[in-house]
Amino acid sequence: MPDLYKLSDEAERFRASSGMLPDIYASEKCRCTCIIDVILNMMLETKRGELRHGSCGMGINEAVVRSKTFPLYLRDAVSMASSQLYSRLKDICRDYLPIRLAELSAGGDMSGGYGDMLKNDTILYNAAEVMCRSAEYVQITEQSKLISYDEIIFEGAQGLLLDELNTEYAPHLTSSRTGAFEPVRILRSLHSGDESNEAEAVYITRSYVTRHGAGPLPYEGQLGISVSDRTNVYNQWQGDFRTALHGCTEEFLNAVRRDIAETGFCGSTSLFITHLNETNGCIMTKDGQISVNDFYDLSDINNAFGNFYLSYSPYAEDISAK
């Protein structure tokens, strides 16, 4: 779900720091987020107050909801002039926004603050211009192109417990399938119904548990150490970065087992444990600290994963395999 409003800024920051810009490929079927989704998202989270869902304020869920009836696909955005895209955004404001606000019983919020932003033609026009410029960074491609690569890496959306179908944690979820569901679906479409035995599902966790945003976090506040994270800093939508202990072995494996069972994944499964430098090489659990070697030797853990990867620093070259 590309955010073309932010892409050009992120791309140029990347170029400035690295001296290069990689090719960016995307499917024409991608649903784009737009400034209307972002503003509406911010307005709703602000209205919820202490009952916030934990959104990062980037309009993802609002884009998902809107796309069911008023989609803006990437193929449309890249083919439009800024004046055409501006007209599309105006149409969304006129035809979709009142319906969505009525669904949310938020019609009265259209006066002042975010409501005024949604009615501001200048904001819409500027957003359309920026989106059109950003579209030049993207090359439309077919999914079948993936088959030409020696290796394909799929990155999970967020943690397994934030999967949109994990009703236990609703409404504090993300609007996507966060585990192997989508990668397996894509691989099977490329390999005639078989994801290939060469596929590896790598389940990644810190040596402790984290959450950035509102919602349940069992064993929170019991970690006993101070950690910092430059990529998860305080912000007005998610608040402080939160940490907790892992639960028992059964709790640790439940989401992984559910993910594998649901997808019917038949490749290899691996566990990747990071941030071990912050916990002296131990997994932090509600039953105490467990060294990596002892954790690996637990029968349930050993049976669940064929490979183990360990990270004791922020640098890729320091990763080891067990």
Coordinates of N, CA, C and O in Angstrom, one line a residue, residues 97-177:
L97 N -16.4 10.5 1.6 CA -16.1 11.0 2.9 C -17.4 11.1 3.8 O -17.4 10.7 4.9
P98 N -18.5 11.7 3.2 CA -19.7 11.7 4.0 C -20.3 10.4 4.5 O -20.7 10.2 5.6
I99 N -20.1 9.4 3.6 CA -20.5 8.0 3.9 C -19.7 7.5 5.1 O -20.2 6.9 6.0
R100 N -18.4 7.6 5.0 CA -17.5 7.1 6.0 C -17.7 7.8 7.3 O -17.7 7.2 8.4
L101 N -17.9 9.1 7.3 CA -18.1 9.9 8.5 C -19.4 9.5 9.2 O -19.5 9.4 10.4
A102 N -20.4 9.2 8.4 CA -21.7 8.7 9.0 C -21.5 7.3 9.6 O -22.1 7.1 10.7
E103 N -20.7 6.5 9.0 CA -20.5 5.1 9.5 C -19.8 5.3 10.9 O -20.0 4.5 11.8
L104 N -18.9 6.2 11.0 CA -18.2 6.4 12.3 C -18.8 7.4 13.2 O -18.3 7.7 14.3
S105 N -20.0 7.9 12.9 CA -20.7 8.9 13.7 C -19.8 10.0 14.0 O -19.8 10.5 15.1
A106 N -19.1 10.4 13.0 CA -18.1 11.5 13.2 C -18.4 12.7 12.4 O -17.5 13.6 12.1
G107 N -19.6 12.9 11.9 CA -19.9 14.0 11.0 C -19.7 15.3 11.6 O -19.2 16.3 11.0
G108 N -19.9 15.5 12.9 CA -19.7 16.8 13.6 C -18.3 17.2 13.7 O -18.0 18.4 13.9
D109 N -17.3 16.3 13.4 CA -15.9 16.6 13.5 C -15.4 17.3 12.3 O -14.2 17.7 12.2
M110 N -16.3 17.6 11.3 CA -15.8 18.3 10.1 C -15.6 19.8 10.3 O -15.2 20.5 9.4
S111 N -15.9 20.3 11.4 CA -15.7 21.7 11.7 C -14.4 21.8 12.6 O -14.3 21.3 13.6
G112 N -13.4 22.6 12.1 CA -12.2 22.9 12.8 C -11.2 21.8 12.7 O -11.5 20.6 12.4
G113 N -9.9 22.1 12.9 CA -8.9 21.1 12.9 C -8.8 20.2 11.7 O -8.7 20.7 10.6
Y114 N -8.9 18.9 11.9 CA -8.7 18.0 10.8 C -9.9 18.1 9.8 O -9.7 17.9 8.6
G115 N -11.1 18.5 10.3 CA -12.2 18.6 9.4 C -11.9 19.7 8.4 O -12.2 19.6 7.2
D116 N -11.4 20.8 8.8 CA -11.0 21.9 7.9 C -10.0 21.5 6.9 O -10.0 21.9 5.7
M117 N -9.1 20.7 7.3 CA -8.0 20.2 6.4 C -8.7 19.3 5.3 O -8.3 19.4 4.1
L118 N -9.7 18.5 5.6 CA -10.3 17.7 4.6 C -11.1 18.5 3.6 O -11.4 18.1 2.5
K119 N -11.5 19.7 4.0 CA -12.3 20.6 3.1 C -11.4 21.6 2.4 O -11.9 22.4 1.6
N120 N -10.1 21.5 2.6 CA -9.1 22.5 2.0 C -8.6 22.0 0.6 O -7.9 21.1 0.5
D121 N -9.1 22.7 -0.4 CA -8.7 22.4 -1.8 C -7.2 22.5 -2.0 O -6.6 21.7 -2.8
T122 N -6.6 23.4 -1.3 CA -5.1 23.6 -1.5 C -4.3 22.4 -1.0 O -3.4 21.9 -1.7
I123 N -4.8 21.8 0.1 CA -4.1 20.6 0.6 C -4.3 19.5 -0.4 O -3.3 18.7 -0.6
L124 N -5.5 19.3 -0.9 CA -5.7 18.2 -1.9 C -4.9 18.4 -3.1 O -4.3 17.5 -3.6
Y125 N -4.8 19.6 -3.6 CA -4.1 19.9 -4.9 C -2.6 19.7 -4.6 O -1.9 19.0 -5.5
N126 N -2.0 20.2 -3.5 CA -0.6 20.0 -3.2 C -0.3 18.5 -3.1 O 0.8 18.0 -3.5
A127 N -1.2 17.8 -2.4 CA -1.0 16.3 -2.2 C -1.0 15.6 -3.6 O -0.1 14.7 -3.8
A128 N -1.9 16.0 -4.5 CA -1.9 15.4 -5.8 C -0.6 15.6 -6.6 O -0.1 14.7 -7.3
E129 N -0.1 16.8 -6.5 CA 1.2 17.2 -7.2 C 2.3 16.3 -6.6 O 3.2 15.8 -7.4
V130 N 2.4 16.2 -5.3 CA 3.5 15.4 -4.7 C 3.4 14.0 -5.1 O 4.4 13.3 -5.4
M131 N 2.2 13.4 -5.1 CA 2.0 12.0 -5.4 C 2.4 11.8 -6.9 O 3.0 10.7 -7.1
C132 N 2.1 12.7 -7.8 CA 2.5 12.5 -9.2 C 4.0 12.5 -9.3 O 4.6 11.7 -10.1
R133 N 4.7 13.4 -8.6 CA 6.1 13.4 -8.7 C 6.7 12.1 -8.1 O 7.7 11.5 -8.6
S134 N 6.1 11.6 -7.0 CA 6.6 10.4 -6.4 C 6.4 9.2 -7.3 O 7.2 8.2 -7.2
A135 N 5.4 9.2 -8.0 CA 5.1 8.1 -8.9 C 6.2 7.8 -9.9 O 6.4 6.6 -10.4
E136 N 7.0 8.8 -10.2 CA 8.1 8.6 -11.1 C 9.2 7.7 -10.5 O 10.1 7.2 -11.3
Y137 N 9.2 7.5 -9.2 CA 10.2 6.6 -8.6 C 9.8 5.1 -8.7 O 10.6 4.2 -8.4
V138 N 8.6 4.8 -9.1 CA 8.1 3.5 -9.1 C 8.0 2.9 -10.5 O 7.5 3.6 -11.5
Q139 N 8.4 1.7 -10.7 CA 8.2 1.0 -12.0 C 7.2 -0.1 -11.8 O 7.3 -1.0 -10.9
I140 N 6.1 0.0 -12.6 CA 5.1 -1.0 -12.5 C 5.6 -2.4 -13.1 O 6.3 -2.4 -14.2
T141 N 5.3 -3.4 -12.5 CA 5.8 -4.7 -12.9 C 4.7 -5.8 -12.7 O 3.8 -5.6 -11.8
E142 N 4.9 -6.9 -13.3 CA 4.0 -8.1 -13.1 C 4.5 -9.0 -12.0 O 5.7 -9.1 -11.8
Q143 N 3.6 -9.6 -11.3 CA 4.0 -10.5 -10.2 C 4.9 -11.7 -10.8 O 5.8 -12.1 -10.1
S144 N 4.7 -12.0 -12.0 CA 5.5 -13.1 -12.6 C 6.9 -12.8 -12.7 O 7.8 -13.7 -12.9
K145 N 7.3 -11.5 -12.6 CA 8.7 -11.1 -12.7 C 9.5 -11.7 -11.6 O 10.7 -11.9 -11.7
L146 N 8.8 -12.0 -10.5 CA 9.5 -12.6 -9.3 C 10.2 -13.9 -9.6 O 11.3 -14.2 -9.0
I147 N 9.7 -14.6 -10.5 CA 10.3 -15.9 -10.8 C 11.7 -15.8 -11.4 O 12.4 -16.8 -11.5
S148 N 12.0 -14.6 -11.9 CA 13.3 -14.5 -12.6 C 14.5 -14.3 -11.6 O 15.6 -14.3 -12.0
Y149 N 14.1 -14.1 -10.3 CA 15.2 -13.8 -9.3 C 15.6 -15.1 -8.6 O 14.8 -16.1 -8.5
D150 N 16.9 -15.2 -8.3 CA 17.4 -16.3 -7.6 C 16.8 -16.5 -6.2 O 16.6 -17.6 -5.7
E151 N 16.7 -15.3 -5.5 CA 16.1 -15.3 -4.2 C 15.1 -14.2 -4.0 O 15.3 -13.1 -4.6
I152 N 14.0 -14.5 -3.3 CA 13.0 -13.5 -3.1 C 12.8 -13.4 -1.6 O 12.7 -14.5 -0.9
I153 N 12.8 -12.2 -1.0 CA 12.6 -12.1 0.4 C 11.3 -11.3 0.7 O 11.1 -10.2 0.1
F154 N 10.4 -11.9 1.4 CA 9.1 -11.3 1.8 C 9.3 -10.8 3.2 O 9.7 -11.6 4.1
E155 N 8.9 -9.6 3.5 CA 9.0 -9.0 4.8 C 7.6 -9.0 5.4 O 6.7 -8.6 4.8
G156 N 7.5 -9.5 6.6 CA 6.2 -9.6 7.3 C 5.7 -8.2 7.6 O 6.5 -7.2 7.7
A157 N 4.4 -8.1 7.7 CA 3.8 -6.7 7.8 C 4.0 -6.2 9.2 O 4.5 -5.1 9.4
Q158 N 3.8 -7.0 10.3 CA 4.1 -6.6 11.7 C 4.1 -7.9 12.4 O 4.2 -9.0 11.8
G159 N 4.0 -7.8 13.7 CA 4.0 -9.1 14.6 C 2.8 -10.0 14.3 O 1.7 -9.5 13.9
L160 N 3.0 -11.3 14.5 CA 2.0 -12.2 14.3 C 0.7 -11.9 15.1 O -0.4 -12.2 14.6
L161 N 0.8 -11.4 16.3 CA -0.3 -11.2 17.1 C -1.1 -10.0 16.6 O -2.3 -9.7 17.1
L162 N -0.6 -9.2 15.7 CA -1.3 -8.1 15.2 C -2.0 -8.4 13.9 O -2.6 -7.5 13.2
D163 N -2.0 -9.6 13.5 CA -2.8 -10.1 12.3 C -4.2 -9.6 12.3 O -4.8 -9.7 13.4
E164 N -4.8 -9.2 11.2 CA -6.1 -8.6 11.2 C -7.2 -9.7 11.6 O -8.3 -9.3 12.0
L165 N -6.9 -11.0 11.6 CA -7.8 -12.0 12.0 C -7.7 -12.4 13.4 O -8.4 -13.3 13.9
N166 N -6.7 -11.9 14.1 CA -6.5 -12.2 15.5 C -7.4 -11.4 16.4 O -7.1 -10.5 17.1
T167 N -8.7 -11.9 16.5 CA -9.7 -11.1 17.1 C -9.5 -11.0 18.6 O -10.0 -10.1 19.3
E168 N -8.6 -11.8 19.2 CA -8.3 -11.7 20.6 C -7.7 -10.3 21.0 O -7.9 -9.8 22.1
Y169 N -7.0 -9.7 20.0 CA -6.4 -8.4 20.2 C -7.2 -7.3 19.6 O -6.7 -6.1 19.6
A170 N -8.3 -7.5 19.0 CA -9.1 -6.5 18.3 C -9.5 -5.4 19.3 O -9.8 -5.7 20.5
P171 N -9.6 -4.1 19.0 CA -9.4 -3.6 17.6 C -7.9 -3.1 17.4 O -7.6 -2.4 16.5
H172 N -7.0 -3.5 18.3 CA -5.6 -3.0 18.2 C -4.8 -3.9 17.3 O -3.8 -4.5 17.7
L173 N -5.2 -3.9 16.0 CA -4.6 -4.8 15.0 C -4.2 -4.0 13.8 O -4.5 -2.8 13.7
T174 N -3.4 -4.6 12.9 CA -3.1 -4.0 11.6 C -4.0 -4.5 10.6 O -4.6 -5.6 10.7
S175 N -4.1 -3.8 9.5 CA -5.1 -4.2 8.4 C -4.5 -5.1 7.4 O -4.5 -4.8 6.2
S176 N -3.9 -6.1 7.8 CA -3.3 -7.1 6.8 C -3.0 -8.4 7.5 O -3.1 -8.5 8.7
R177 N -2.6 -9.4 6.7 CA -2.2 -10.7 7.2 C -0.7 -10.5 7.5 O 0.1 -10.2 6.6

